[in-house]
PDB file of C-alpha atoms in Angstrom:
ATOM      1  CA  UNK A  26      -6.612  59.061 -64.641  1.00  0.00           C
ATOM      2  CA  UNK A  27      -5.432  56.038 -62.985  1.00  0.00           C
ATOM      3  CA  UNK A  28      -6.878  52.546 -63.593  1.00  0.00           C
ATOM      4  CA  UNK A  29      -8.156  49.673 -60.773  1.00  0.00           C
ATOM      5  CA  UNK A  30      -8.772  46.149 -61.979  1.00  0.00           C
ATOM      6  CA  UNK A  31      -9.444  47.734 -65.408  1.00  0.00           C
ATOM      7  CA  UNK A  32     -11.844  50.559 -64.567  1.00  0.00           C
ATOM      8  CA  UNK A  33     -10.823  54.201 -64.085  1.00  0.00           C
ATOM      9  CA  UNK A  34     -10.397  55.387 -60.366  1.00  0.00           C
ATOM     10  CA  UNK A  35     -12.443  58.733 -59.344  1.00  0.00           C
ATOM     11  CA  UNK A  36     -10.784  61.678 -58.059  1.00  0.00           C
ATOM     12  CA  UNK A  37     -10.724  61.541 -54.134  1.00  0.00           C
ATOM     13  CA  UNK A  38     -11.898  64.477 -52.191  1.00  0.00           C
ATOM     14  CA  UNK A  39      -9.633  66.487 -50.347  1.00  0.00           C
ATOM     15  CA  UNK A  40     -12.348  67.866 -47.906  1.00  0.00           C
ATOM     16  CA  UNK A  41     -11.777  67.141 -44.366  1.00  0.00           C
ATOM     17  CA  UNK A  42     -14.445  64.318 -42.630  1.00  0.00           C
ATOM     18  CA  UNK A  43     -16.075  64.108 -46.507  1.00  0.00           C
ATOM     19  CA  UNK A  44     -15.960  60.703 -47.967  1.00  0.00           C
ATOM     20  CA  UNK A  45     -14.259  60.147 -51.721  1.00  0.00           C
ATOM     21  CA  UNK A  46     -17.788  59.596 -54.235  1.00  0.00           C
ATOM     22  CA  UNK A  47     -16.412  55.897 -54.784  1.00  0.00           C
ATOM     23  CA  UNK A  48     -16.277  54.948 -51.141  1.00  0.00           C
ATOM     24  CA  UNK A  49     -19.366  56.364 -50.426  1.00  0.00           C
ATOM     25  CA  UNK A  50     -21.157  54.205 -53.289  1.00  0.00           C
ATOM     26  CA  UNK A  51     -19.682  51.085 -51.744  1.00  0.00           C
ATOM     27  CA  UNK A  52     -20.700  51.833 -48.217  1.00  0.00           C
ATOM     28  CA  UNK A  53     -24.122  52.673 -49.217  1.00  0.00           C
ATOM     29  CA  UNK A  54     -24.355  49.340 -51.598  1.00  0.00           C
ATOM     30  CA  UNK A  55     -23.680  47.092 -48.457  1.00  0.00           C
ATOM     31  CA  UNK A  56     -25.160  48.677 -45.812  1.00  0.00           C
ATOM     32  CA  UNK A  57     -28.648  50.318 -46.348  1.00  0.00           C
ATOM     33  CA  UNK A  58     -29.348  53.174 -43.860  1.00  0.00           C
ATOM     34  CA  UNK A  59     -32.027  52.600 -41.135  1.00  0.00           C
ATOM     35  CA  UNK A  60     -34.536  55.982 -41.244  1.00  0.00           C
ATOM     36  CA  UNK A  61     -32.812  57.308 -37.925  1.00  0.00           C
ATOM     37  CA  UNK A  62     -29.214  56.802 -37.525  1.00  0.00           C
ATOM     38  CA  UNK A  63     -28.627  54.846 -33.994  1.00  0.00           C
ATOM     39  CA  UNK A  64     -27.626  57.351 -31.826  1.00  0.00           C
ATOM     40  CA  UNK A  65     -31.177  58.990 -31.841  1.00  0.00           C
ATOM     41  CA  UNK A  66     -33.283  56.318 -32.040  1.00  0.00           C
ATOM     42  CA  UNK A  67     -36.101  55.670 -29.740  1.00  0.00           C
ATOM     43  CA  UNK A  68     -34.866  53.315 -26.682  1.00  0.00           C
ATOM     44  CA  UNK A  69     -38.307  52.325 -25.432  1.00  0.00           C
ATOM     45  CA  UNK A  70     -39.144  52.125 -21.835  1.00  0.00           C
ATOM     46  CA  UNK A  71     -34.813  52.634 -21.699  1.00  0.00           C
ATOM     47  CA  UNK A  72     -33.349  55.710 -19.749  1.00  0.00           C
ATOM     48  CA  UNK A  73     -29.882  57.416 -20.789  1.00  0.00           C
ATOM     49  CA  UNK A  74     -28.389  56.410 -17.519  1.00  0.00           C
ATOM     50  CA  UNK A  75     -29.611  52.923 -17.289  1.00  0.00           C
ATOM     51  CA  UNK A  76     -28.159  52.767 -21.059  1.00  0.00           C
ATOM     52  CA  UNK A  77     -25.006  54.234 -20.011  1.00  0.00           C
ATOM     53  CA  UNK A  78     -25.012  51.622 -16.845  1.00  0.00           C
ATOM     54  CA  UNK A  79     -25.356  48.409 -18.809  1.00  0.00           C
ATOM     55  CA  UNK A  80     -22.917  49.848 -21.780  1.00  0.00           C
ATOM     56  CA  UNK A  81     -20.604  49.931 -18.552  1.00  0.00           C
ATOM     57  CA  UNK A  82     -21.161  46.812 -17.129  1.00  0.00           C
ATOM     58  CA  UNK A  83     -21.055  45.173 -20.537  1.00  0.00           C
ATOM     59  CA  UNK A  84     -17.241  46.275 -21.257  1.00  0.00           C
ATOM     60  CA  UNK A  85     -16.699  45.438 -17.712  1.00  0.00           C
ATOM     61  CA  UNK A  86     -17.975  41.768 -18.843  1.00  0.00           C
ATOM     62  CA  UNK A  87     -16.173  41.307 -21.901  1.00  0.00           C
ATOM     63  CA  UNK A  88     -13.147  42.810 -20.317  1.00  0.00           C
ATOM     64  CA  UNK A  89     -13.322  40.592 -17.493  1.00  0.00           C
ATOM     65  CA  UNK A  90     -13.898  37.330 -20.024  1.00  0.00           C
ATOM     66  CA  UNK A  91     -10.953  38.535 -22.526  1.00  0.00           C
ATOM     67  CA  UNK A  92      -8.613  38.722 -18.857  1.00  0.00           C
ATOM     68  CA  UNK A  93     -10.062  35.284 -17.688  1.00  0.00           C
ATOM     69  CA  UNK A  94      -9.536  34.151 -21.561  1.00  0.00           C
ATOM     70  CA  UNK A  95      -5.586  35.182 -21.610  1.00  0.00           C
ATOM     71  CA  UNK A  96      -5.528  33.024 -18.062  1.00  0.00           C
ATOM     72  CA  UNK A  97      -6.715  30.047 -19.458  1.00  0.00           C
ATOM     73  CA  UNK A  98      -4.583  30.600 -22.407  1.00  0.00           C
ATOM     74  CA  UNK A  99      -1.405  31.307 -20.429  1.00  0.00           C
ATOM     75  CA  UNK A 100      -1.906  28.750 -18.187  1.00  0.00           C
ATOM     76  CA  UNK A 101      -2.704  25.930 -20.728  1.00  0.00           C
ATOM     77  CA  UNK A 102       0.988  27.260 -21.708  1.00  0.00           C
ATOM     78  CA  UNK A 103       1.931  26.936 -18.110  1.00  0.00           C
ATOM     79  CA  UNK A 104       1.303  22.848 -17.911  1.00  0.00           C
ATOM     80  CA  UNK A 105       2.422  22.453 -21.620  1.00  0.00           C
ATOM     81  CA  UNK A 106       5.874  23.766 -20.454  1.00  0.00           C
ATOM     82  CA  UNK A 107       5.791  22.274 -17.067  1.00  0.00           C
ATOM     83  CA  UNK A 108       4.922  18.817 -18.664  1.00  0.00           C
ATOM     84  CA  UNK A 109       7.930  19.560 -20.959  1.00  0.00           C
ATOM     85  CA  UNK A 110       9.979  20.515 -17.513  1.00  0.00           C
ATOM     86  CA  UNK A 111       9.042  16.729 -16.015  1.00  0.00           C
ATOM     87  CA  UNK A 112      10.092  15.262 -19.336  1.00  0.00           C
ATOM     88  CA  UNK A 113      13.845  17.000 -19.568  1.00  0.00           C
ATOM     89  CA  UNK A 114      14.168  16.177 -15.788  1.00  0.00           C
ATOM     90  CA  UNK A 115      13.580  12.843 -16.268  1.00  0.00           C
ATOM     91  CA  UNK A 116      16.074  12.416 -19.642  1.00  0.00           C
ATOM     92  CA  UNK A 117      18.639  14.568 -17.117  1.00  0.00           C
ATOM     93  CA  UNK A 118      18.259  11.799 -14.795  1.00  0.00           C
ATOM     94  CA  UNK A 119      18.387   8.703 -17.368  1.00  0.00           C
ATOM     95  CA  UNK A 120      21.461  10.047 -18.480  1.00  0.00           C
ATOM     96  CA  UNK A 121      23.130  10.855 -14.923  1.00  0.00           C
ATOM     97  CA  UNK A 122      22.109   7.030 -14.429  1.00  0.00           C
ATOM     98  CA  UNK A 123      23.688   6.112 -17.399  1.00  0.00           C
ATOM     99  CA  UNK A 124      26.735   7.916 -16.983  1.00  0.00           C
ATOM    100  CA  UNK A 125      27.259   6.708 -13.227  1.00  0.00           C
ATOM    101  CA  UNK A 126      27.025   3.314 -14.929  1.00  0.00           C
ATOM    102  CA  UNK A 127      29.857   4.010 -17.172  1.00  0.00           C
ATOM    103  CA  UNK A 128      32.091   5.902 -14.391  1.00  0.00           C
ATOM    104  CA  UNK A 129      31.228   2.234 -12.024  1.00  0.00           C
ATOM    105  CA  UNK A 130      32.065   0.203 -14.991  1.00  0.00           C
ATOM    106  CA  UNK A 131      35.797   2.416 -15.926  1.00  0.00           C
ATOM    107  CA  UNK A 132      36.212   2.180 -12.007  1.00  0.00           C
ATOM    108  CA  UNK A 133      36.016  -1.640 -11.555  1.00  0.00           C
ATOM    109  CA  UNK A 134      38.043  -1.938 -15.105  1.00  0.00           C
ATOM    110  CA  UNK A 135      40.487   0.251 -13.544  1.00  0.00           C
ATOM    111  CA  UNK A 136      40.108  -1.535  -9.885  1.00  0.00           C
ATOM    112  CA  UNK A 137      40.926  -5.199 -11.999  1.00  0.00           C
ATOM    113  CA  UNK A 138      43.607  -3.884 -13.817  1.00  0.00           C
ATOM    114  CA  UNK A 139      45.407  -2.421 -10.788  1.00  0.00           C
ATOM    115  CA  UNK A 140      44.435  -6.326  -8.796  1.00  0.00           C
ATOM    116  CA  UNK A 141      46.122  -7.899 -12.231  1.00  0.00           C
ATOM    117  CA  UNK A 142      48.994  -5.550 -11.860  1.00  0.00           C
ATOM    118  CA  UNK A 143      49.541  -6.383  -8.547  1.00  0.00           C
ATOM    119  CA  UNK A 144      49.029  -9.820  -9.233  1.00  0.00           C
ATOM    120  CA  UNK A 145      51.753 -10.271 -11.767  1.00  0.00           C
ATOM    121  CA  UNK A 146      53.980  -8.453  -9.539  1.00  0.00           C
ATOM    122  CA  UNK A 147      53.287 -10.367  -6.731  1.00  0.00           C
ATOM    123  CA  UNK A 148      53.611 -13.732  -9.117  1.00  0.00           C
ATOM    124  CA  UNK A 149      57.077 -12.359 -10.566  1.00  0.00           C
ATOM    125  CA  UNK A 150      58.477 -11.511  -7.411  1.00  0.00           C
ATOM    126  CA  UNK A 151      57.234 -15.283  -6.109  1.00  0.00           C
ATOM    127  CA  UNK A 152      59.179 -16.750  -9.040  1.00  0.00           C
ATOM    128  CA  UNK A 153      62.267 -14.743  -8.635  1.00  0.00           C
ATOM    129  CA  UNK A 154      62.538 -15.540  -4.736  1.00  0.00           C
ATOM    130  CA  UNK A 155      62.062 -19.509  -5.798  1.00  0.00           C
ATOM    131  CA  UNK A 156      64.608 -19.024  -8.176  1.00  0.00           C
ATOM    132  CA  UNK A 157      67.002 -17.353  -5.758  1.00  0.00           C
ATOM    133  CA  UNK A 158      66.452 -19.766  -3.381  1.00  0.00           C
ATOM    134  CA  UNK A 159      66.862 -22.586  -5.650  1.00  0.00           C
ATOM    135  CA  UNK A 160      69.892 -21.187  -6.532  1.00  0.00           C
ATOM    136  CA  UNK A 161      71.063 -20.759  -3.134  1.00  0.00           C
ATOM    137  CA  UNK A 162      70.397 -25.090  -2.370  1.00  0.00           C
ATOM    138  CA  UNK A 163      72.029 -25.562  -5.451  1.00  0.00           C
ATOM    139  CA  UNK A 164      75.445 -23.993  -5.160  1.00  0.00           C
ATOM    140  CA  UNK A 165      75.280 -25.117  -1.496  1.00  0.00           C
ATOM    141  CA  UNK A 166      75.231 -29.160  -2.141  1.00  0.00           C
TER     142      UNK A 166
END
């Protein structure tokens, strides 16, 4: 016979809709039975129909709450994730900032070193005209 936590286990009944002995010890041991089982007891003053109508509009009720329920739910979601929408648009747009600065900043290096190019160009090609000319007054004296 098998063992659980230490005591032997009782044979279970094979009979359809028939509890096994042990099961049917523990039910009884938690929850006493009432003298007439709930189906027939007496509903004072109570019709089946009006019984049957609030049973209905009951579950209609509590369905109706555990629908509103998942609404709230979902939609507390909703502004959690559109809250987290704001926050990425605004770090999207910190960064687009901060890269425009950086493109402006490589643009107007890029601007000075062409000017400084030029420049020196411009400065070497002054020099070697003087210098040509000078050369030109000199050999002509």
């Amino acid at each position: 016979m098998a063992e659980l936590n230490g005591r032997p286990m009782q044979e279970t009944s094979t009979e359809p809709g028939e509890f096994p002995d042990r099961d049917a010890a523990r039910i009884a041991a938690r929850e006493p039975l009432s003298e007439l089982p709930p189906a027939t007891a007496d509903l004072i003053g109570v019709s089946d129909a009006d019984l049957d109508s609030a049973e209905a509009a009951f579950a209609q009720q509590q369905h109706d709450e555990i629908l509103r329920g998942l609404d709230s739910y979902a939609q507390s979601y909703d502004a959690k994730i559109e809250e987290i929408n704001v926050t990425n648009r605004r770090l999207a747009n910190d960064m687009l900032k901060q890269v425009a600065k950086v493109k402006d900043s490589i643009t107007t290096m890029w601007l000075l070193g062409g000017a400084i190019n030029a420049k020196q160009k411009a400065d070497l090609a002054f020099v070697e005209k003087s210098e040509r000319e000078l050369d030109k007054l000199e050999h002509s004296t």
